[in-house]
Amino acid sequence: MEFLYKVRYAETDQMGVVHHANYLLYLEQARIEWLENKDIKYNELEKEGIMLPVYKIEIEYKKPLVFGESVKVQVQCSKAPDVKIGFDYKLLNPCDEVVAEAKVILVFMSAQTRKPIRCPKHVFEILTA
């Protein structure tokens, strides 16, 4: 699945290039929208006492993104979830050149105990259907 975002001026540094930390915002937004497209909503998970903190992030920057461009974010779940859920990303500029590739791993965690838990059954069933 892919999502398109406009690069905003506030996301760039003095050189007019998207600051490296802002790529995380694109990844997170695409992941949330990807889950919502599968009818899995973050706020509903949180109401159920399930949190999804980031465990690991890897980003390889290949080309700069600049103000005024759009960034296309392609995201997919990397494997069936268990205690962890992983996502693979490709970010492309308007010429469809890969500007970055990323991997993000989240952990299903109980909000009460702050300990890892298995992927909730209803989420697992949706993601493995």
Short mmCIF file of N, CA, C and O in Angstrom, two decimals:
data_model
loop_
_atom_site.label_atom_id
_atom_site.label_comp_id
_atom_site.label_asym_id
_atom_site.label_seq_id
_atom_site.Cartn_x
_atom_site.Cartn_y
_atom_site.Cartn_z
N MET A 1 0.86 -1.17 0.00
CA MET A 1 0.00 0.00 0.00
C MET A 1 0.91 1.23 0.00
O MET A 1 1.99 1.20 0.57
N GLU A 2 0.44 2.30 -0.63
CA GLU A 2 1.27 3.50 -0.64
C GLU A 2 0.45 4.74 -0.33
O GLU A 2 -0.76 4.78 -0.56
N PHE A 3 1.15 5.72 0.22
CA PHE A 3 0.54 6.97 0.65
C PHE A 3 1.41 8.12 0.17
O PHE A 3 2.63 8.00 0.10
N LEU A 4 0.77 9.24 -0.14
CA LEU A 4 1.46 10.40 -0.67
C LEU A 4 1.34 11.57 0.30
O LEU A 4 0.24 11.87 0.78
N TYR A 5 2.49 12.19 0.61
CA TYR A 5 2.53 13.33 1.52
C TYR A 5 3.32 14.46 0.88
O TYR A 5 4.28 14.23 0.16
N LYS A 6 2.91 15.67 1.18
CA LYS A 6 3.61 16.87 0.69
C LYS A 6 4.69 17.22 1.72
O LYS A 6 4.43 17.24 2.92
N VAL A 7 5.90 17.50 1.25
CA VAL A 7 6.97 17.93 2.14
C VAL A 7 6.70 19.37 2.54
O VAL A 7 6.57 20.25 1.69
N ARG A 8 6.60 19.60 3.84
CA ARG A 8 6.32 20.93 4.36
C ARG A 8 7.62 21.66 4.71
O ARG A 8 8.62 21.04 5.05
N TYR A 9 7.56 22.97 4.61
CA TYR A 9 8.74 23.80 4.88
C TYR A 9 9.33 23.52 6.26
O TYR A 9 10.54 23.42 6.43
N ALA A 10 8.46 23.36 7.25
CA ALA A 10 8.91 23.13 8.64
C ALA A 10 9.67 21.82 8.80
O ALA A 10 10.36 21.62 9.80
N GLU A 11 9.57 20.93 7.83
CA GLU A 11 10.25 19.63 7.91
C GLU A 11 11.68 19.69 7.37
O GLU A 11 12.41 18.71 7.43
N THR A 12 12.06 20.84 6.82
CA THR A 12 13.37 20.94 6.18
C THR A 12 14.37 21.66 7.08
O THR A 12 14.01 22.37 8.02
N ASP A 13 15.63 21.47 6.76
CA ASP A 13 16.70 22.15 7.49
C ASP A 13 17.11 23.40 6.72
O ASP A 13 16.47 23.78 5.73
N GLN A 14 18.18 24.03 7.14
CA GLN A 14 18.61 25.28 6.53
C GLN A 14 19.01 25.11 5.06
O GLN A 14 19.00 26.06 4.29
N MET A 15 19.30 23.87 4.67
CA MET A 15 19.69 23.60 3.28
C MET A 15 18.47 23.32 2.40
O MET A 15 18.61 23.05 1.22
N GLY A 16 17.26 23.34 2.99
CA GLY A 16 16.05 23.05 2.23
C GLY A 16 15.78 21.58 2.05
O GLY A 16 14.91 21.19 1.28
N VAL A 17 16.53 20.74 2.76
CA VAL A 17 16.41 19.29 2.67
C VAL A 17 15.64 18.79 3.89
O VAL A 17 15.81 19.30 5.00
N VAL A 18 14.79 17.79 3.69
CA VAL A 18 14.05 17.22 4.81
C VAL A 18 15.05 16.71 5.85
O VAL A 18 15.95 15.93 5.53
N HIS A 19 14.88 17.18 7.09
CA HIS A 19 15.74 16.74 8.19
C HIS A 19 15.52 15.25 8.43
O HIS A 19 14.38 14.77 8.38
N HIS A 20 16.60 14.53 8.71
CA HIS A 20 16.52 13.08 8.82
C HIS A 20 15.47 12.60 9.84
O HIS A 20 14.83 11.58 9.64
N ALA A 21 15.26 13.32 10.91
CA ALA A 21 14.30 12.89 11.94
C ALA A 21 12.87 12.92 11.42
O ALA A 21 12.02 12.17 11.90
N ASN A 22 12.59 13.76 10.45
CA ASN A 22 11.22 13.88 9.94
C ASN A 22 10.79 12.68 9.11
O ASN A 22 9.59 12.48 8.89
N TYR A 23 11.74 11.88 8.66
CA TYR A 23 11.37 10.65 7.95
C TYR A 23 10.55 9.74 8.87
O TYR A 23 9.67 9.02 8.42
N LEU A 24 10.84 9.80 10.17
CA LEU A 24 10.10 8.98 11.13
C LEU A 24 8.62 9.36 11.13
O LEU A 24 7.76 8.50 11.31
N LEU A 25 8.32 10.64 10.93
CA LEU A 25 6.93 11.09 10.87
C LEU A 25 6.22 10.49 9.66
O LEU A 25 5.06 10.08 9.76
N TYR A 26 6.91 10.44 8.52
CA TYR A 26 6.31 9.85 7.32
C TYR A 26 6.06 8.36 7.55
O TYR A 26 5.02 7.82 7.15
N LEU A 27 7.01 7.68 8.18
CA LEU A 27 6.86 6.25 8.43
C LEU A 27 5.67 6.00 9.35
O LEU A 27 4.85 5.11 9.10
N GLU A 28 5.60 6.77 10.42
CA GLU A 28 4.52 6.58 11.38
C GLU A 28 3.15 6.86 10.75
O GLU A 28 2.21 6.09 10.94
N GLN A 29 3.05 7.94 10.00
CA GLN A 29 1.77 8.28 9.38
C GLN A 29 1.34 7.18 8.40
O GLN A 29 0.17 6.77 8.39
N ALA A 30 2.26 6.70 7.60
CA ALA A 30 1.94 5.64 6.64
C ALA A 30 1.53 4.36 7.37
O ALA A 30 0.58 3.68 6.96
N ARG A 31 2.22 4.04 8.45
CA ARG A 31 1.88 2.83 9.22
C ARG A 31 0.48 2.95 9.82
O ARG A 31 -0.32 2.01 9.75
N ILE A 32 0.16 4.10 10.40
CA ILE A 32 -1.16 4.29 10.99
C ILE A 32 -2.25 4.20 9.92
O ILE A 32 -3.27 3.54 10.10
N GLU A 33 -2.02 4.82 8.77
CA GLU A 33 -3.00 4.77 7.68
C GLU A 33 -3.12 3.35 7.12
O GLU A 33 -4.21 2.90 6.76
N TRP A 34 -2.00 2.64 7.03
CA TRP A 34 -2.01 1.25 6.55
C TRP A 34 -2.89 0.40 7.48
O TRP A 34 -3.73 -0.37 7.01
N LEU A 35 -2.68 0.54 8.78
CA LEU A 35 -3.48 -0.21 9.75
C LEU A 35 -4.95 0.18 9.68
O LEU A 35 -5.83 -0.69 9.70
N GLU A 36 -5.22 1.48 9.55
CA GLU A 36 -6.61 1.94 9.46
C GLU A 36 -7.30 1.38 8.21
O GLU A 36 -8.48 1.05 8.25
N ASN A 37 -6.54 1.25 7.12
CA ASN A 37 -7.10 0.65 5.90
C ASN A 37 -7.47 -0.81 6.12
O ASN A 37 -8.27 -1.37 5.37
N LYS A 38 -6.88 -1.43 7.11
CA LYS A 38 -7.19 -2.81 7.47
C LYS A 38 -8.19 -2.85 8.63
O LYS A 38 -8.40 -3.90 9.23
N ASP A 39 -8.75 -1.70 8.97
CA ASP A 39 -9.72 -1.55 10.05
C ASP A 39 -9.11 -1.84 11.42
O ASP A 39 -9.78 -2.36 12.31
N ILE A 40 -7.85 -1.50 11.59
CA ILE A 40 -7.17 -1.58 12.88
C ILE A 40 -6.81 -0.14 13.26
O ILE A 40 -6.02 0.50 12.57
N LYS A 41 -7.41 0.34 14.33
CA LYS A 41 -7.21 1.73 14.72
C LYS A 41 -6.37 1.81 16.00
O LYS A 41 -6.66 1.15 16.98
N TYR A 42 -5.32 2.64 15.95
CA TYR A 42 -4.42 2.81 17.10
C TYR A 42 -5.19 3.20 18.35
O TYR A 42 -4.97 2.64 19.42
N ASN A 43 -6.10 4.17 18.22
CA ASN A 43 -6.80 4.63 19.41
C ASN A 43 -7.68 3.54 20.02
O ASN A 43 -7.84 3.47 21.24
N GLU A 44 -8.22 2.66 19.20
CA GLU A 44 -9.01 1.55 19.73
C GLU A 44 -8.12 0.53 20.43
O GLU A 44 -8.49 -0.02 21.47
N LEU A 45 -6.94 0.27 19.88
CA LEU A 45 -5.99 -0.61 20.55
C LEU A 45 -5.61 -0.05 21.92
O LEU A 45 -5.55 -0.78 22.91
N GLU A 46 -5.37 1.26 21.96
CA GLU A 46 -5.00 1.90 23.23
C GLU A 46 -6.14 1.81 24.24
O GLU A 46 -5.89 1.59 25.43
N LYS A 47 -7.38 1.94 23.78
CA LYS A 47 -8.53 1.80 24.68
C LYS A 47 -8.62 0.38 25.23
O LYS A 47 -9.11 0.16 26.34
N GLU A 48 -8.12 -0.59 24.45
CA GLU A 48 -8.10 -2.00 24.89
C GLU A 48 -6.91 -2.27 25.81
O GLU A 48 -6.73 -3.40 26.27
N GLY A 49 -6.08 -1.26 26.05
CA GLY A 49 -4.92 -1.44 26.92
C GLY A 49 -3.71 -1.99 26.19
O GLY A 49 -2.81 -2.56 26.81
N ILE A 50 -3.67 -1.82 24.88
CA ILE A 50 -2.56 -2.33 24.07
C ILE A 50 -1.76 -1.14 23.53
O ILE A 50 -2.31 -0.23 22.93
N MET A 51 -0.47 -1.18 23.77
CA MET A 51 0.43 -0.14 23.26
C MET A 51 1.36 -0.77 22.23
O MET A 51 1.58 -1.98 22.25
N LEU A 52 1.89 0.07 21.35
CA LEU A 52 2.81 -0.42 20.31
C LEU A 52 4.06 0.46 20.28
O LEU A 52 4.27 1.23 19.34
N PRO A 53 4.93 0.34 21.28
CA PRO A 53 6.16 1.13 21.25
C PRO A 53 7.13 0.62 20.18
O PRO A 53 7.13 -0.57 19.84
N VAL A 54 7.95 1.52 19.70
CA VAL A 54 8.97 1.17 18.72
C VAL A 54 10.09 0.40 19.42
O VAL A 54 10.59 0.80 20.46
N TYR A 55 10.48 -0.71 18.83
CA TYR A 55 11.57 -1.54 19.33
C TYR A 55 12.86 -1.27 18.55
O TYR A 55 13.94 -1.19 19.11
N LYS A 56 12.69 -1.10 17.23
CA LYS A 56 13.88 -0.93 16.38
C LYS A 56 13.50 -0.18 15.11
O LYS A 56 12.43 -0.40 14.56
N ILE A 57 14.39 0.71 14.70
CA ILE A 57 14.21 1.43 13.44
C ILE A 57 15.53 1.39 12.68
O ILE A 57 16.59 1.66 13.25
N GLU A 58 15.44 1.08 11.40
CA GLU A 58 16.60 1.16 10.50
C GLU A 58 16.18 2.01 9.31
O GLU A 58 15.14 1.75 8.71
N ILE A 59 16.98 3.01 8.99
CA ILE A 59 16.70 3.84 7.82
C ILE A 59 17.98 3.99 7.02
O ILE A 59 19.03 4.31 7.57
N GLU A 60 17.87 3.75 5.74
CA GLU A 60 18.98 4.00 4.82
C GLU A 60 18.56 5.15 3.91
O GLU A 60 17.61 5.03 3.14
N TYR A 61 19.26 6.27 4.06
CA TYR A 61 18.97 7.46 3.25
C TYR A 61 19.76 7.37 1.95
O TYR A 61 20.96 7.17 1.97
N LYS A 62 19.07 7.55 0.83
CA LYS A 62 19.73 7.40 -0.47
C LYS A 62 19.81 8.70 -1.25
O LYS A 62 20.79 8.95 -1.93
N LYS A 63 18.78 9.53 -1.18
CA LYS A 63 18.72 10.81 -1.89
C LYS A 63 17.96 11.79 -1.02
O LYS A 63 17.10 11.39 -0.24
N PRO A 64 18.21 13.07 -1.17
CA PRO A 64 17.47 14.04 -0.35
C PRO A 64 16.07 14.30 -0.88
O PRO A 64 15.81 14.19 -2.08
N LEU A 65 15.19 14.63 0.04
CA LEU A 65 13.86 15.15 -0.27
C LEU A 65 13.91 16.64 0.04
O LEU A 65 14.54 17.04 1.01
N VAL A 66 13.23 17.46 -0.75
CA VAL A 66 13.29 18.89 -0.52
C VAL A 66 11.88 19.48 -0.42
O VAL A 66 10.90 18.88 -0.85
N PHE A 67 11.82 20.67 0.14
CA PHE A 67 10.57 21.39 0.29
C PHE A 67 9.87 21.53 -1.06
O PHE A 67 10.50 21.81 -2.07
N GLY A 68 8.56 21.32 -1.05
CA GLY A 68 7.77 21.45 -2.27
C GLY A 68 7.56 20.15 -3.00
O GLY A 68 6.66 20.05 -3.83
N GLU A 69 8.40 19.16 -2.73
CA GLU A 69 8.22 17.85 -3.35
C GLU A 69 7.16 17.07 -2.59
O GLU A 69 6.79 17.41 -1.47
N SER A 70 6.73 16.00 -3.20
CA SER A 70 5.89 15.02 -2.51
C SER A 70 6.77 13.82 -2.21
O SER A 70 7.76 13.58 -2.89
N VAL A 71 6.37 13.08 -1.20
CA VAL A 71 7.04 11.83 -0.90
C VAL A 71 5.99 10.73 -0.90
O VAL A 71 4.94 10.86 -0.28
N LYS A 72 6.26 9.70 -1.67
CA LYS A 72 5.38 8.53 -1.73
C LYS A 72 5.97 7.50 -0.77
O LYS A 72 7.15 7.15 -0.87
N VAL A 73 5.16 7.03 0.16
CA VAL A 73 5.62 6.05 1.14
C VAL A 73 4.91 4.74 0.87
O VAL A 73 3.68 4.66 0.97
N GLN A 74 5.69 3.73 0.53
CA GLN A 74 5.16 2.38 0.35
C GLN A 74 5.43 1.61 1.63
O GLN A 74 6.56 1.63 2.14
N VAL A 75 4.41 0.96 2.15
CA VAL A 75 4.56 0.23 3.41
C VAL A 75 3.89 -1.13 3.31
O VAL A 75 2.86 -1.28 2.65
N GLN A 76 4.52 -2.10 3.96
CA GLN A 76 3.92 -3.43 4.05
C GLN A 76 4.39 -4.08 5.34
O GLN A 76 5.45 -3.76 5.87
N CYS A 77 3.56 -4.97 5.84
CA CYS A 77 3.91 -5.75 7.03
C CYS A 77 4.95 -6.77 6.59
O CYS A 77 4.79 -7.42 5.56
N SER A 78 6.03 -6.89 7.35
CA SER A 78 7.13 -7.74 6.90
C SER A 78 6.93 -9.23 7.20
O SER A 78 7.53 -10.07 6.55
N LYS A 79 6.10 -9.55 8.21
CA LYS A 79 5.81 -10.96 8.52
C LYS A 79 4.61 -11.02 9.44
O LYS A 79 4.17 -10.01 9.97
N ALA A 80 4.08 -12.21 9.63
CA ALA A 80 2.94 -12.37 10.53
C ALA A 80 3.35 -11.92 11.93
O ALA A 80 4.43 -12.27 12.42
N PRO A 81 2.51 -11.13 12.60
CA PRO A 81 2.87 -10.62 13.92
C PRO A 81 2.82 -11.70 14.99
O PRO A 81 2.05 -12.66 14.89
N ASP A 82 3.67 -11.54 16.00
CA ASP A 82 3.61 -12.37 17.20
C ASP A 82 3.65 -11.40 18.38
O ASP A 82 2.72 -10.67 18.58
N VAL A 83 4.74 -11.34 19.09
CA VAL A 83 4.91 -10.31 20.12
C VAL A 83 5.36 -9.01 19.45
O VAL A 83 5.08 -7.92 19.93
N LYS A 84 6.01 -9.16 18.32
CA LYS A 84 6.47 -8.01 17.55
C LYS A 84 5.74 -7.95 16.21
O LYS A 84 5.27 -8.96 15.72
N ILE A 85 5.71 -6.76 15.66
CA ILE A 85 5.19 -6.58 14.31
C ILE A 85 6.18 -5.69 13.56
O ILE A 85 6.64 -4.68 14.08
N GLY A 86 6.52 -6.11 12.36
CA GLY A 86 7.50 -5.37 11.57
C GLY A 86 6.89 -4.80 10.30
O GLY A 86 5.96 -5.37 9.73
N PHE A 87 7.46 -3.67 9.90
CA PHE A 87 7.02 -3.00 8.67
C PHE A 87 8.23 -2.65 7.82
O PHE A 87 9.27 -2.23 8.35
N ASP A 88 8.09 -2.83 6.51
CA ASP A 88 9.12 -2.43 5.55
C ASP A 88 8.58 -1.26 4.75
O ASP A 88 7.41 -1.23 4.38
N TYR A 89 9.47 -0.29 4.47
CA TYR A 89 9.07 0.93 3.78
C TYR A 89 10.03 1.26 2.65
O TYR A 89 11.23 1.01 2.75
N LYS A 90 9.47 1.86 1.62
CA LYS A 90 10.25 2.53 0.58
C LYS A 90 9.66 3.93 0.45
O LYS A 90 8.43 4.08 0.39
N LEU A 91 10.52 4.93 0.42
CA LEU A 91 10.09 6.30 0.22
C LEU A 91 10.61 6.76 -1.13
O LEU A 91 11.80 6.58 -1.42
N LEU A 92 9.73 7.32 -1.95
CA LEU A 92 10.09 7.72 -3.31
C LEU A 92 9.78 9.19 -3.54
O LEU A 92 8.80 9.73 -3.02
N ASN A 93 10.62 9.82 -4.36
CA ASN A 93 10.39 11.22 -4.74
C ASN A 93 9.43 11.27 -5.93
O ASN A 93 8.99 10.22 -6.42
N PRO A 94 9.09 12.48 -6.42
CA PRO A 94 8.15 12.57 -7.54
C PRO A 94 8.60 11.88 -8.83
O PRO A 94 7.78 11.57 -9.69
N CYS A 95 9.90 11.62 -8.96
CA CYS A 95 10.41 10.89 -10.14
C CYS A 95 10.43 9.39 -9.91
O CYS A 95 11.00 8.63 -10.70
N ASP A 96 9.81 8.95 -8.81
CA ASP A 96 9.79 7.53 -8.40
C ASP A 96 11.18 6.97 -8.13
O ASP A 96 11.41 5.77 -8.26
N GLU A 97 12.10 7.83 -7.73
CA GLU A 97 13.42 7.38 -7.28
C GLU A 97 13.33 7.08 -5.79
O GLU A 97 12.71 7.85 -5.03
N VAL A 98 13.95 5.99 -5.36
CA VAL A 98 13.95 5.64 -3.94
C VAL A 98 14.86 6.62 -3.21
O VAL A 98 16.04 6.75 -3.53
N VAL A 99 14.28 7.33 -2.24
CA VAL A 99 15.07 8.29 -1.45
C VAL A 99 15.46 7.70 -0.11
O VAL A 99 16.43 8.15 0.51
N ALA A 100 14.73 6.69 0.34
CA ALA A 100 15.07 6.02 1.60
C ALA A 100 14.34 4.69 1.68
O ALA A 100 13.29 4.49 1.06
N GLU A 101 14.96 3.78 2.43
CA GLU A 101 14.33 2.50 2.74
C GLU A 101 14.41 2.34 4.25
O GLU A 101 15.39 2.76 4.87
N ALA A 102 13.37 1.75 4.83
CA ALA A 102 13.34 1.65 6.28
C ALA A 102 12.68 0.36 6.73
O ALA A 102 11.90 -0.24 5.99
N LYS A 103 13.02 -0.02 7.95
CA LYS A 103 12.39 -1.14 8.63
C LYS A 103 12.07 -0.65 10.05
O LYS A 103 12.92 -0.03 10.68
N VAL A 104 10.85 -0.94 10.49
CA VAL A 104 10.44 -0.57 11.84
C VAL A 104 9.84 -1.80 12.50
O VAL A 104 9.02 -2.49 11.89
N ILE A 105 10.26 -2.06 13.72
CA ILE A 105 9.69 -3.15 14.51
C ILE A 105 9.06 -2.55 15.75
O ILE A 105 9.69 -1.76 16.46
N LEU A 106 7.79 -2.92 15.98
CA LEU A 106 7.05 -2.48 17.17
C LEU A 106 6.79 -3.70 18.04
O LEU A 106 6.79 -4.84 17.55
N VAL A 107 6.53 -3.46 19.31
CA VAL A 107 6.23 -4.53 20.25
C VAL A 107 4.83 -4.32 20.79
O VAL A 107 4.48 -3.21 21.19
N PHE A 108 4.03 -5.37 20.79
CA PHE A 108 2.73 -5.31 21.46
C PHE A 108 3.01 -5.33 22.96
O PHE A 108 3.75 -6.19 23.45
N MET A 109 2.44 -4.35 23.66
CA MET A 109 2.73 -4.23 25.09
C MET A 109 1.44 -3.91 25.85
O MET A 109 0.60 -3.14 25.39
N SER A 110 1.31 -4.51 27.03
CA SER A 110 0.19 -4.22 27.92
C SER A 110 0.40 -2.84 28.53
O SER A 110 1.47 -2.56 29.09
N ALA A 111 -0.62 -1.99 28.45
CA ALA A 111 -0.54 -0.66 29.06
C ALA A 111 -0.49 -0.77 30.59
O ALA A 111 0.11 0.09 31.25
N GLN A 112 -1.09 -1.80 31.13
CA GLN A 112 -1.11 -1.96 32.59
C GLN A 112 0.21 -2.45 33.14
O GLN A 112 0.75 -1.87 34.07
N THR A 113 0.73 -3.52 32.54
CA THR A 113 1.94 -4.13 33.09
C THR A 113 3.22 -3.59 32.47
O THR A 113 4.30 -3.79 33.01
N ARG A 114 3.08 -2.93 31.32
CA ARG A 114 4.24 -2.45 30.56
C ARG A 114 5.18 -3.59 30.16
O ARG A 114 6.38 -3.42 30.01
N LYS A 115 4.57 -4.76 29.93
CA LYS A 115 5.33 -5.93 29.49
C LYS A 115 4.81 -6.36 28.12
O LYS A 115 3.64 -6.17 27.78
N PRO A 116 5.68 -6.99 27.34
CA PRO A 116 5.27 -7.48 26.02
C PRO A 116 4.16 -8.52 26.13
O PRO A 116 4.10 -9.29 27.09
N ILE A 117 3.27 -8.48 25.13
CA ILE A 117 2.18 -9.45 25.04
C ILE A 117 2.11 -9.96 23.60
O ILE A 117 2.71 -9.36 22.70
N ARG A 118 1.39 -11.02 23.39
CA ARG A 118 1.19 -11.53 22.03
C ARG A 118 0.24 -10.61 21.28
O ARG A 118 -0.57 -9.92 21.87
N CYS A 119 0.36 -10.64 19.98
CA CYS A 119 -0.55 -9.88 19.12
C CYS A 119 -1.98 -10.28 19.44
O CYS A 119 -2.29 -11.47 19.50
N PRO A 120 -2.86 -9.31 19.65
CA PRO A 120 -4.27 -9.65 19.92
C PRO A 120 -4.85 -10.49 18.78
O PRO A 120 -4.55 -10.26 17.61
N LYS A 121 -5.69 -11.43 19.16
CA LYS A 121 -6.25 -12.38 18.19
C LYS A 121 -6.94 -11.68 17.02
O LYS A 121 -6.72 -12.04 15.87
N HIS A 122 -7.75 -10.65 17.30
CA HIS A 122 -8.49 -9.99 16.22
C HIS A 122 -7.53 -9.26 15.27
O HIS A 122 -7.78 -9.23 14.07
N VAL A 123 -6.45 -8.74 15.77
CA VAL A 123 -5.44 -8.08 14.93
C VAL A 123 -4.71 -9.13 14.10
O VAL A 123 -4.53 -8.96 12.88
N PHE A 124 -4.32 -10.23 14.73
CA PHE A 124 -3.63 -11.30 14.02
C PHE A 124 -4.48 -11.84 12.87
O PHE A 124 -3.99 -12.04 11.76
N GLU A 125 -5.76 -12.05 13.14
CA GLU A 125 -6.65 -12.59 12.11
C GLU A 125 -6.77 -11.64 10.92
O GLU A 125 -6.78 -12.08 9.77
N ILE A 126 -6.85 -10.34 11.19
CA ILE A 126 -6.94 -9.37 10.10
C ILE A 126 -5.65 -9.36 9.27
O ILE A 126 -5.68 -9.36 8.04
N LEU A 127 -4.53 -9.36 9.97
CA LEU A 127 -3.24 -9.22 9.28
C LEU A 127 -2.79 -10.48 8.56
O LEU A 127 -1.93 -10.42 7.68
N THR A 128 -3.34 -11.61 8.93
CA THR A 128 -2.93 -12.87 8.29
C THR A 128 -4.00 -13.42 7.34
O THR A 128 -3.82 -14.51 6.79
N ALA A 129 -5.10 -12.67 7.18
CA ALA A 129 -6.18 -13.13 6.31
C ALA A 129 -5.75 -13.11 4.85
O ALA A 129 -4.95 -12.34 4.42
#
